[in-house]
mmCIF file of C-alpha atoms in Angstrom:
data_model
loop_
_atom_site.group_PDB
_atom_site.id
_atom_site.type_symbol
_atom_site.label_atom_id
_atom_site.label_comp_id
_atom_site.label_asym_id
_atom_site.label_seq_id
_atom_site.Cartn_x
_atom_site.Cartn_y
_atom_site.Cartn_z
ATOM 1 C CA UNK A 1 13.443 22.046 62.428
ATOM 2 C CA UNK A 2 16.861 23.563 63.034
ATOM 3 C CA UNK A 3 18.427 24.790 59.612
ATOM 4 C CA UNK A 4 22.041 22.751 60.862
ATOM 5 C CA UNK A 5 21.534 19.281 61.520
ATOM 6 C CA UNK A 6 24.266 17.323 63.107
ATOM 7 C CA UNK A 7 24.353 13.412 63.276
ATOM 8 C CA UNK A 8 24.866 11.543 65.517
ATOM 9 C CA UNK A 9 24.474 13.375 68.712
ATOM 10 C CA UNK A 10 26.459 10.920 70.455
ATOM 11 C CA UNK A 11 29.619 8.911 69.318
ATOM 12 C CA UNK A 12 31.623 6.341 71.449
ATOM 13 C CA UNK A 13 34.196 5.422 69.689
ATOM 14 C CA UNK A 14 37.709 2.698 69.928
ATOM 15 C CA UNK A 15 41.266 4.391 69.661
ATOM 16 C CA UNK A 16 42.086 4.017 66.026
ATOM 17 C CA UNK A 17 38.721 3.977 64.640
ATOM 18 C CA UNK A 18 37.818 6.368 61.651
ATOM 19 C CA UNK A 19 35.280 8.491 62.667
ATOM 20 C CA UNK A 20 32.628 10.426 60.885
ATOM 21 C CA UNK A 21 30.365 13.086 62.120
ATOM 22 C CA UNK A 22 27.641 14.520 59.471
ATOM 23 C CA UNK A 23 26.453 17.883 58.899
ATOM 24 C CA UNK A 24 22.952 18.459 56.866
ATOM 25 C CA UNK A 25 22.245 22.449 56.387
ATOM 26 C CA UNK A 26 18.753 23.782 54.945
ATOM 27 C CA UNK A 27 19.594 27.550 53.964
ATOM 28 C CA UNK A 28 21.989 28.840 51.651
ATOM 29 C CA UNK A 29 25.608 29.437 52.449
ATOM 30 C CA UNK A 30 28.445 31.640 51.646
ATOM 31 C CA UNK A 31 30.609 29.103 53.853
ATOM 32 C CA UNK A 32 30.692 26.026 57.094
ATOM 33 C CA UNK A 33 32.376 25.643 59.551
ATOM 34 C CA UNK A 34 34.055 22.625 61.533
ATOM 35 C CA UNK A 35 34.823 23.854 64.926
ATOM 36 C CA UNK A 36 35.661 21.706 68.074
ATOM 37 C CA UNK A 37 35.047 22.609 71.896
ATOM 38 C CA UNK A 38 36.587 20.603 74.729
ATOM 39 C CA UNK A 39 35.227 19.785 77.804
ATOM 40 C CA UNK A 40 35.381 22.827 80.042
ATOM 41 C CA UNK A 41 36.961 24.396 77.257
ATOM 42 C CA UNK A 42 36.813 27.160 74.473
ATOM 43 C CA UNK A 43 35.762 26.201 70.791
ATOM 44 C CA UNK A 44 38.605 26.673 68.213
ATOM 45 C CA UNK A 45 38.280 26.596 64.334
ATOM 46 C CA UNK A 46 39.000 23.511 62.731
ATOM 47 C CA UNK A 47 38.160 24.382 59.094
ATOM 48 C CA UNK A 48 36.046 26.936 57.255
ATOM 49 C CA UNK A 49 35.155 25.339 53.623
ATOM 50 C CA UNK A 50 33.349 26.494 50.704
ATOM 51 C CA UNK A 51 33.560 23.859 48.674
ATOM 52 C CA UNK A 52 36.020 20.842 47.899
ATOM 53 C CA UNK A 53 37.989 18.737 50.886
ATOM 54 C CA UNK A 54 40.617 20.238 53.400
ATOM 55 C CA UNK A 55 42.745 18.479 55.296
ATOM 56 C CA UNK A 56 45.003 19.233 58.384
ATOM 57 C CA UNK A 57 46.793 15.965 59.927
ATOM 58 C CA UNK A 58 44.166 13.206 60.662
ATOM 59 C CA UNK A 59 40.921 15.548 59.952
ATOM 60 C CA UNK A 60 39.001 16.006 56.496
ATOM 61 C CA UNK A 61 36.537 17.591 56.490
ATOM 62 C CA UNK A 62 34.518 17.799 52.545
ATOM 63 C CA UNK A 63 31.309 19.447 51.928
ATOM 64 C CA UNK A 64 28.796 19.046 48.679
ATOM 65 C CA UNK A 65 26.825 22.324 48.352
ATOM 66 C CA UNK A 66 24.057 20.652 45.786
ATOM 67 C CA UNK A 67 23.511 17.917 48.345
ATOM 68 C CA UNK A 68 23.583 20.709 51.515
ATOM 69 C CA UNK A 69 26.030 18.528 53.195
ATOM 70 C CA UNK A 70 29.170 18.235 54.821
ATOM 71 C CA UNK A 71 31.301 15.765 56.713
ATOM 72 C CA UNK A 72 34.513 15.582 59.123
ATOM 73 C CA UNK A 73 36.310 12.489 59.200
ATOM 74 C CA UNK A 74 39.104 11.304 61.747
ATOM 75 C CA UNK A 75 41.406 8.520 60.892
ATOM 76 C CA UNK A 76 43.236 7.232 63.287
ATOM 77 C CA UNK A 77 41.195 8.266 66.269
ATOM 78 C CA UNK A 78 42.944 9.206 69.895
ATOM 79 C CA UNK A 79 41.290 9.882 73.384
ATOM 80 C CA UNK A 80 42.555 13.420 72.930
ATOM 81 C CA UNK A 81 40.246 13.594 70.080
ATOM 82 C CA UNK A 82 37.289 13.577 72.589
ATOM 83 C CA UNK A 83 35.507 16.495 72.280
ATOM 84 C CA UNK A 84 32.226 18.350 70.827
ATOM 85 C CA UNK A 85 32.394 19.055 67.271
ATOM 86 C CA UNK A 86 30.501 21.896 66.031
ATOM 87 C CA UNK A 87 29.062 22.306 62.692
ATOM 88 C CA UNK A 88 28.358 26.111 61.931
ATOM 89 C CA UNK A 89 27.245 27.766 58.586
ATOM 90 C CA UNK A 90 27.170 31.299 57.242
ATOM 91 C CA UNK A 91 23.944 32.158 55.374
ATOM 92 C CA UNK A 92 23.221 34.031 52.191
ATOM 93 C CA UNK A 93 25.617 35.452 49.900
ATOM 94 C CA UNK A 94 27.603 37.617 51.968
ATOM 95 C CA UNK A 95 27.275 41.150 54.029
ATOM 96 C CA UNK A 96 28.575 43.042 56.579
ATOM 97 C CA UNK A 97 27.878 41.064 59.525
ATOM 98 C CA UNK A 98 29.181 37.049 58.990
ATOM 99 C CA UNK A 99 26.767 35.525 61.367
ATOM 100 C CA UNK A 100 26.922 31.849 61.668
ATOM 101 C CA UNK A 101 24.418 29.353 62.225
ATOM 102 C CA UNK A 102 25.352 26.799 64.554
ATOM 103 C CA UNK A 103 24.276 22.842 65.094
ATOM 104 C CA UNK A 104 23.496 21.363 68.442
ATOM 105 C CA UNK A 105 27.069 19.579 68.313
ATOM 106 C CA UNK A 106 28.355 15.883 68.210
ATOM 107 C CA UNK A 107 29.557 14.307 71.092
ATOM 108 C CA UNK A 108 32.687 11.985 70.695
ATOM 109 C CA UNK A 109 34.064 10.139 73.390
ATOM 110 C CA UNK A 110 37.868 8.267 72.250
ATOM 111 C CA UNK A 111 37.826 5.261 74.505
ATOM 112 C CA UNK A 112 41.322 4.061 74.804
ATOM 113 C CA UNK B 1 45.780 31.799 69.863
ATOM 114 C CA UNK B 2 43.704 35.258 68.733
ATOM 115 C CA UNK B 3 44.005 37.561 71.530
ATOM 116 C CA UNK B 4 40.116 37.461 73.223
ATOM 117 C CA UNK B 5 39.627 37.422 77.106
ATOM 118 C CA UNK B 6 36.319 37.458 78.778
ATOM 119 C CA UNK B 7 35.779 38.402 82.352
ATOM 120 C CA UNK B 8 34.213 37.239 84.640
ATOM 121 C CA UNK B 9 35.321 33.438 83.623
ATOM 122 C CA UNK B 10 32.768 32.188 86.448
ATOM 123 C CA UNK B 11 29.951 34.177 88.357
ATOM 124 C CA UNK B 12 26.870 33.663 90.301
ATOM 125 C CA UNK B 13 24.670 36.284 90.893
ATOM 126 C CA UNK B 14 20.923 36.484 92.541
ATOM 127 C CA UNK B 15 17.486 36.992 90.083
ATOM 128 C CA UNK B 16 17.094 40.649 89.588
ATOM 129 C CA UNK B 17 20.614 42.211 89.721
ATOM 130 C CA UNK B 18 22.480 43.499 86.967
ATOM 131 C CA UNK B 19 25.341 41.943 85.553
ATOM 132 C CA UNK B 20 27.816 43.165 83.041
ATOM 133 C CA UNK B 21 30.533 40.558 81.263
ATOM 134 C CA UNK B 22 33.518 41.716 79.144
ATOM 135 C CA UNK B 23 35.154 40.819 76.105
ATOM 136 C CA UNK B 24 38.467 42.048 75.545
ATOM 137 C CA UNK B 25 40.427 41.520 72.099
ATOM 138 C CA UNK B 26 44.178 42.639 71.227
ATOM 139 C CA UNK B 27 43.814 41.923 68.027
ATOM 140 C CA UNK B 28 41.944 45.281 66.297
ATOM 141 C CA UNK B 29 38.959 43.651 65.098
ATOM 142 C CA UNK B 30 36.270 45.443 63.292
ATOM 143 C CA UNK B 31 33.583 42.519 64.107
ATOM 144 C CA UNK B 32 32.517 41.567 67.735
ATOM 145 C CA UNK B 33 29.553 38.851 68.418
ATOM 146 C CA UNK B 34 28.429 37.456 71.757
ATOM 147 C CA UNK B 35 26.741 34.115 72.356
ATOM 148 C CA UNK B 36 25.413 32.094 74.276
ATOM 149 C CA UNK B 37 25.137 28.410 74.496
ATOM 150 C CA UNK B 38 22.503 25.968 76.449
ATOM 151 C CA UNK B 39 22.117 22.309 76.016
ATOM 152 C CA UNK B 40 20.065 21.115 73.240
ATOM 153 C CA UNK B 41 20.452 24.426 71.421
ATOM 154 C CA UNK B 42 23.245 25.580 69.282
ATOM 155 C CA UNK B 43 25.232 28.680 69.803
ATOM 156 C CA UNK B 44 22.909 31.643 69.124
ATOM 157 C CA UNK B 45 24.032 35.234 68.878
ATOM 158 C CA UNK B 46 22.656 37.820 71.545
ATOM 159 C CA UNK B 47 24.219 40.738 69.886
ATOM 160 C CA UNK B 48 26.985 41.623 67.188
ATOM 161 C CA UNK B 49 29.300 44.690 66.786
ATOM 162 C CA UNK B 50 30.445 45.984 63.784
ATOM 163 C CA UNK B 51 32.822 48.936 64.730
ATOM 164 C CA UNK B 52 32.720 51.176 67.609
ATOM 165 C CA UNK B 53 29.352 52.436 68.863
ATOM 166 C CA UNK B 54 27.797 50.420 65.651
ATOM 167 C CA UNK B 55 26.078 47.424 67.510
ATOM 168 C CA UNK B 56 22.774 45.215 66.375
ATOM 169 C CA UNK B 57 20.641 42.472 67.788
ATOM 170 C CA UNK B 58 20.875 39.086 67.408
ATOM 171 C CA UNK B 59 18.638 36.548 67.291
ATOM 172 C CA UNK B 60 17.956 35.973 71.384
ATOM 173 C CA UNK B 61 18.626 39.945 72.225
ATOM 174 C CA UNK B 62 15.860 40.493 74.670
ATOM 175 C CA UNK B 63 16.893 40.978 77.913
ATOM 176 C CA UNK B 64 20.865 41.696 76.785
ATOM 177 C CA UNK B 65 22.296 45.186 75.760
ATOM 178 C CA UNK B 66 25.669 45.945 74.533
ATOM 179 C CA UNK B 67 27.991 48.808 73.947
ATOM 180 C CA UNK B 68 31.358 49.302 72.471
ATOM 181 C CA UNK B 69 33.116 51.997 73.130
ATOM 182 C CA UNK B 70 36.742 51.135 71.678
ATOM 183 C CA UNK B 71 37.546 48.571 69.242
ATOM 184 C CA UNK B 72 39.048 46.244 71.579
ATOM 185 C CA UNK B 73 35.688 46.209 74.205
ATOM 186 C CA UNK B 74 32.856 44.880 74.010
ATOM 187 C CA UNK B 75 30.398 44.586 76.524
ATOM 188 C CA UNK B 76 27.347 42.424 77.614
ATOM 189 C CA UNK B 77 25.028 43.833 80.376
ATOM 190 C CA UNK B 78 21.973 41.516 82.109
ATOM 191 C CA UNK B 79 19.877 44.518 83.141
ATOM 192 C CA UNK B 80 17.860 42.331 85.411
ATOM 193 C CA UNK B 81 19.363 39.263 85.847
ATOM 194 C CA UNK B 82 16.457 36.209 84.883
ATOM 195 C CA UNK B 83 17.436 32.221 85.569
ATOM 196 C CA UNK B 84 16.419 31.854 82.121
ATOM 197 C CA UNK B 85 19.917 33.819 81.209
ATOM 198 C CA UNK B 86 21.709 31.126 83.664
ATOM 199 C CA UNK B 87 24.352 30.148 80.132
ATOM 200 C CA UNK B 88 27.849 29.594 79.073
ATOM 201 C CA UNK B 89 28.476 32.983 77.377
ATOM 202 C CA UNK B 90 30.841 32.707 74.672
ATOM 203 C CA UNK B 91 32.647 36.431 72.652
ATOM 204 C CA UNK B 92 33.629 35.949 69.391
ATOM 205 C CA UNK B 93 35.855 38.253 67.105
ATOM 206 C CA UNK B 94 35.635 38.458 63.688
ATOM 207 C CA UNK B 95 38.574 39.485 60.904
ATOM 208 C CA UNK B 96 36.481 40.982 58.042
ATOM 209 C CA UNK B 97 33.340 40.221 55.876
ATOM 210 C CA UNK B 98 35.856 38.320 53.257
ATOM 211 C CA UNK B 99 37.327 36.480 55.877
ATOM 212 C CA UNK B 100 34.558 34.395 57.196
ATOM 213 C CA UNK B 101 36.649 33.656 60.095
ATOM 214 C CA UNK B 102 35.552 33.716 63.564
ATOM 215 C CA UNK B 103 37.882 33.741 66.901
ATOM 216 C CA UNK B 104 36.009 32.492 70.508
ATOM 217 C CA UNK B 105 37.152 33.800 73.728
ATOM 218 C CA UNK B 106 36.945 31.367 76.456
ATOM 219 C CA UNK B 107 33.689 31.833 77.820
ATOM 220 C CA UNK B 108 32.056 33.067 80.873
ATOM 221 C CA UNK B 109 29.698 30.458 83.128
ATOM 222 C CA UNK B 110 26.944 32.578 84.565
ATOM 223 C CA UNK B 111 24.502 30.987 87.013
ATOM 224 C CA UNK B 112 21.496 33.271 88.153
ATOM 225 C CA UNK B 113 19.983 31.881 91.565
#
């Protein structure tokens, strides 16, 4: 079993829609990461959250530590939005080396 | 944008040769990772840098070394090419252990024939 779990895989989604994409994590962290990767594309940062909500425009993205969970909303979905989101987490308590453990990714498509 | 470019972008190379793809950051990093990512798997980490000529394995390292001789190279060398290492290749840069933060270059697409 993969210590980052990411549900669903696959999303197909209408423009508008709120979309959520879950994040389930089986190790202790120090921090998660939201990141997003376009087709073809690199993979930029989204958010990096320790605890609480952040928000930046029409993404949330709010994680509960007791439950090992996290989740990144989009309100208001757009085709542009189409992309793979990327749930990563850094293990442990800290140290010299902040490796991440990354999920397999969610698919969205933004059908117009 | 942070300042990371990886060369080649694209290259396809034959089962047995060596092959050798570059990260390049502007941004005086201390921390350097490369990756690689395959469908069905996540990103995993081949190898990590933490200053110059201070490098350690990841968790997919065999097969991959590395070297960094200045802070703003890194380097990834196939010594013998497998198709198993056919992969998107992905650099990352890191700011500092408080930061958390990492930076992705654009990746390299490496096909082994």
């Amino acid at each position: 079993k993969n210590e980052v779990e990411q549900s669903p895989q696959n999303l197909t989604a209408q423009e508008g829609e709120f979309i959520t994409i879950n994040c389930s994590y089986s190790v202790g962290i120090s921090a998660l990461h939201w990141l997003q990767q376009h087709p073809g594309g690199g993979i930029v940062s989204l958010f990096m959250l320790s605890s609480g909500k952040k928000k930046h425009g029409r993404l949330i993205a709010t994680i509960n530590i007791q439950e090992k969970h996290s989740s990144l909303h989009i309100t208001a979905s757009h085709p542009r939005d189409s992309a793979v989101y990327i749930c990563a987490v850094r293990s442990g308590a800290g140290g010299a080396t902040n490796k991440l453990i990354f999920g397999t990714g969610t698919l969205l498509a933004v059908q117009p | 944008d942070a300042g990371i470019t990886q060369s080649p972008r694209h290259k396809v190379t034959e089962t047995g040769t060596p092959v050798t793809l570059r990260c390049h950051q502007t941004e005086n990093h201390r921390y350097m990772y490369w990756y690689r990512q395959d469908p069905g798997h996540g990103l995993r980490l081949i190898h990590y840098s933490y200053g110059v000529k201070d490098t350690d394995k990841g968790e997919v390292s065999d097969g991959y070394s590395v070297s960094r001789s200045k802070t703003e190279d890194f380097l990834l060398t196939l010594e013998s090419a497998t198709s198993s290492q056919t992969s998107v290749y992905f650099c990352a840069i890191g700011t500092s252990v408080y930061s958390y933060e990492q930076y992705f270059g654009p990746g390299t697409r490496l096909t082994v024939t």
